[in-house]
Amino acid sequence: MEASRPEEKCEYPFGKDLKRRSTRRAKFRDYKAPGFYMITITANQGIPPFCKICNSPEYPRIEDTPLGEIIRGKITSMHEYTPQLEVRCYVLMPDHIHMLVRVKQYLDRHLGRIIGGMMGGCTSLARKNGIIGSEVSLFKDKFHDRIVSKTGQIDVLKKYIADNPRRLLIKRMHPDLFRRYLHLKIGDREFAAYGNIFLLKSPDLLPVKISRRWSDTEFDRYENYCIEEIGNGAIPISPFIHKREKDIRDKTIESGGKIIILKDTGFEDRFKPQGNEFELCAEGRLLLLAPWPDNTGRKSNAGYVEFHLLNDMAAAIAKMGVDIITSVVF
């Protein structure tokens, strides 16, 4: 693993997440050209773990299995076969791999084929060593790539990759605070949820909704009211779209309060809260809710109407009382 370097300037325009392997993954992007990529590769179901994550969250330790040793060797030797490519940093987890890859010079073949070749090499060695059967592939066919396109993103991703073992150990210590719920019945509507579901049992849920027509004085009066209620134990529930709603959200978090956030997108199988939301989950202070199943598996495209509906849902949930959950599927 490499020591931190000064932030590099990205060499291409804004990009996005894409999911096809060994093809032109983004029509606007030349995958042979210099640039940075966050690569995530996931194990197929039933594959032995790549490693063990042990010790404590403060001092996590990664112990490779024989399969992990094969994978680590292939990753660290990638530059020998493709000197134009640099693996800036990576982490081996029990069932997936994160790599921050830099294409230093123009490649002679598509980046997807290089990553696919590494994956295939790992599978071949695992078969040869009797770790998996001759017809079994180590990895899911589709890996995920993220084009690093913004100043500051490289250091953020380095920290995220390095932090993966700690995050896993925290999730193991508090599994109920990192649980995904499907078909959560609240009143007559179904939701997906992630986080501390027991926050819905609070007798004092506070819907937070700002009117755009308010004056600054009205904004201030409403914010002061909310902060006072939250200080007395109320849990705010809202999509937190308006800037002043976000101010209330941030002040709640800063003061150590709990919070329920309505989202317009659902939670995929491998959904993981990021950044501050992860820490809030670990402390039992966050629940994410999303209407089910309308918005699962899509990117956010919500506008005024959809967020208005989310505000209405938040207000309706807040009125229901402590026995609002009628059924839940994990």
Coordinates of N, CA and C in Angstrom, one line a residue, residues 177 196 199 252-260 279-287:
L177 N -28.0 -2.3 13.4 CA -27.9 -0.9 13.0 C -27.5 -0.8 11.5
N196 N -31.4 2.1 11.9 CA -32.0 1.8 13.2 C -33.6 1.9 13.1
L199 N -36.1 3.7 15.6 CA -36.4 5.1 15.6 C -37.8 5.4 15.3
T252 N -29.1 19.0 14.0 CA -29.5 17.8 14.8 C -28.3 16.9 15.0
I253 N -27.6 16.6 13.9 CA -26.5 15.7 13.9 C -25.4 16.2 14.8
E254 N -25.1 17.5 14.6 CA -24.0 18.1 15.4 C -24.3 18.1 16.9
S255 N -25.6 18.1 17.3 CA -26.0 18.1 18.7 C -26.1 16.8 19.3
G256 N -25.9 15.7 18.4 CA -26.0 14.3 18.9 C -27.4 13.7 18.8
G257 N -28.3 14.4 18.1 CA -29.6 13.9 17.9 C -29.7 12.8 16.9
K258 N -30.9 12.1 16.9 CA -31.2 11.1 16.0 C -32.1 11.6 14.8
I259 N -32.1 10.9 13.7 CA -32.7 11.5 12.5 C -33.2 10.4 11.6
I260 N -34.4 10.6 10.9 CA -34.9 9.8 9.9 C -35.0 10.5 8.6
E279 N -21.2 6.5 10.1 CA -20.9 6.8 11.5 C -22.3 6.9 12.3
L280 N -23.2 7.6 11.7 CA -24.5 7.7 12.4 C -25.2 6.4 12.5
C281 N -25.1 5.5 11.5 CA -25.7 4.2 11.7 C -25.0 3.4 12.8
A282 N -23.7 3.5 12.9 CA -22.9 2.8 13.9 C -23.3 3.3 15.3
E283 N -23.8 4.5 15.4 CA -24.2 5.1 16.7 C -25.7 4.9 17.0
G284 N -26.4 4.3 16.0 CA -27.8 4.0 16.1 C -28.7 5.3 16.0
R285 N -28.1 6.3 15.3 CA -28.8 7.6 15.2 C -29.5 7.8 13.8
L286 N -29.5 6.9 12.9 CA -30.0 7.1 11.6 C -30.9 6.0 11.1
L287 N -32.0 6.4 10.4 CA -32.8 5.5 9.7 C -33.1 6.1 8.3

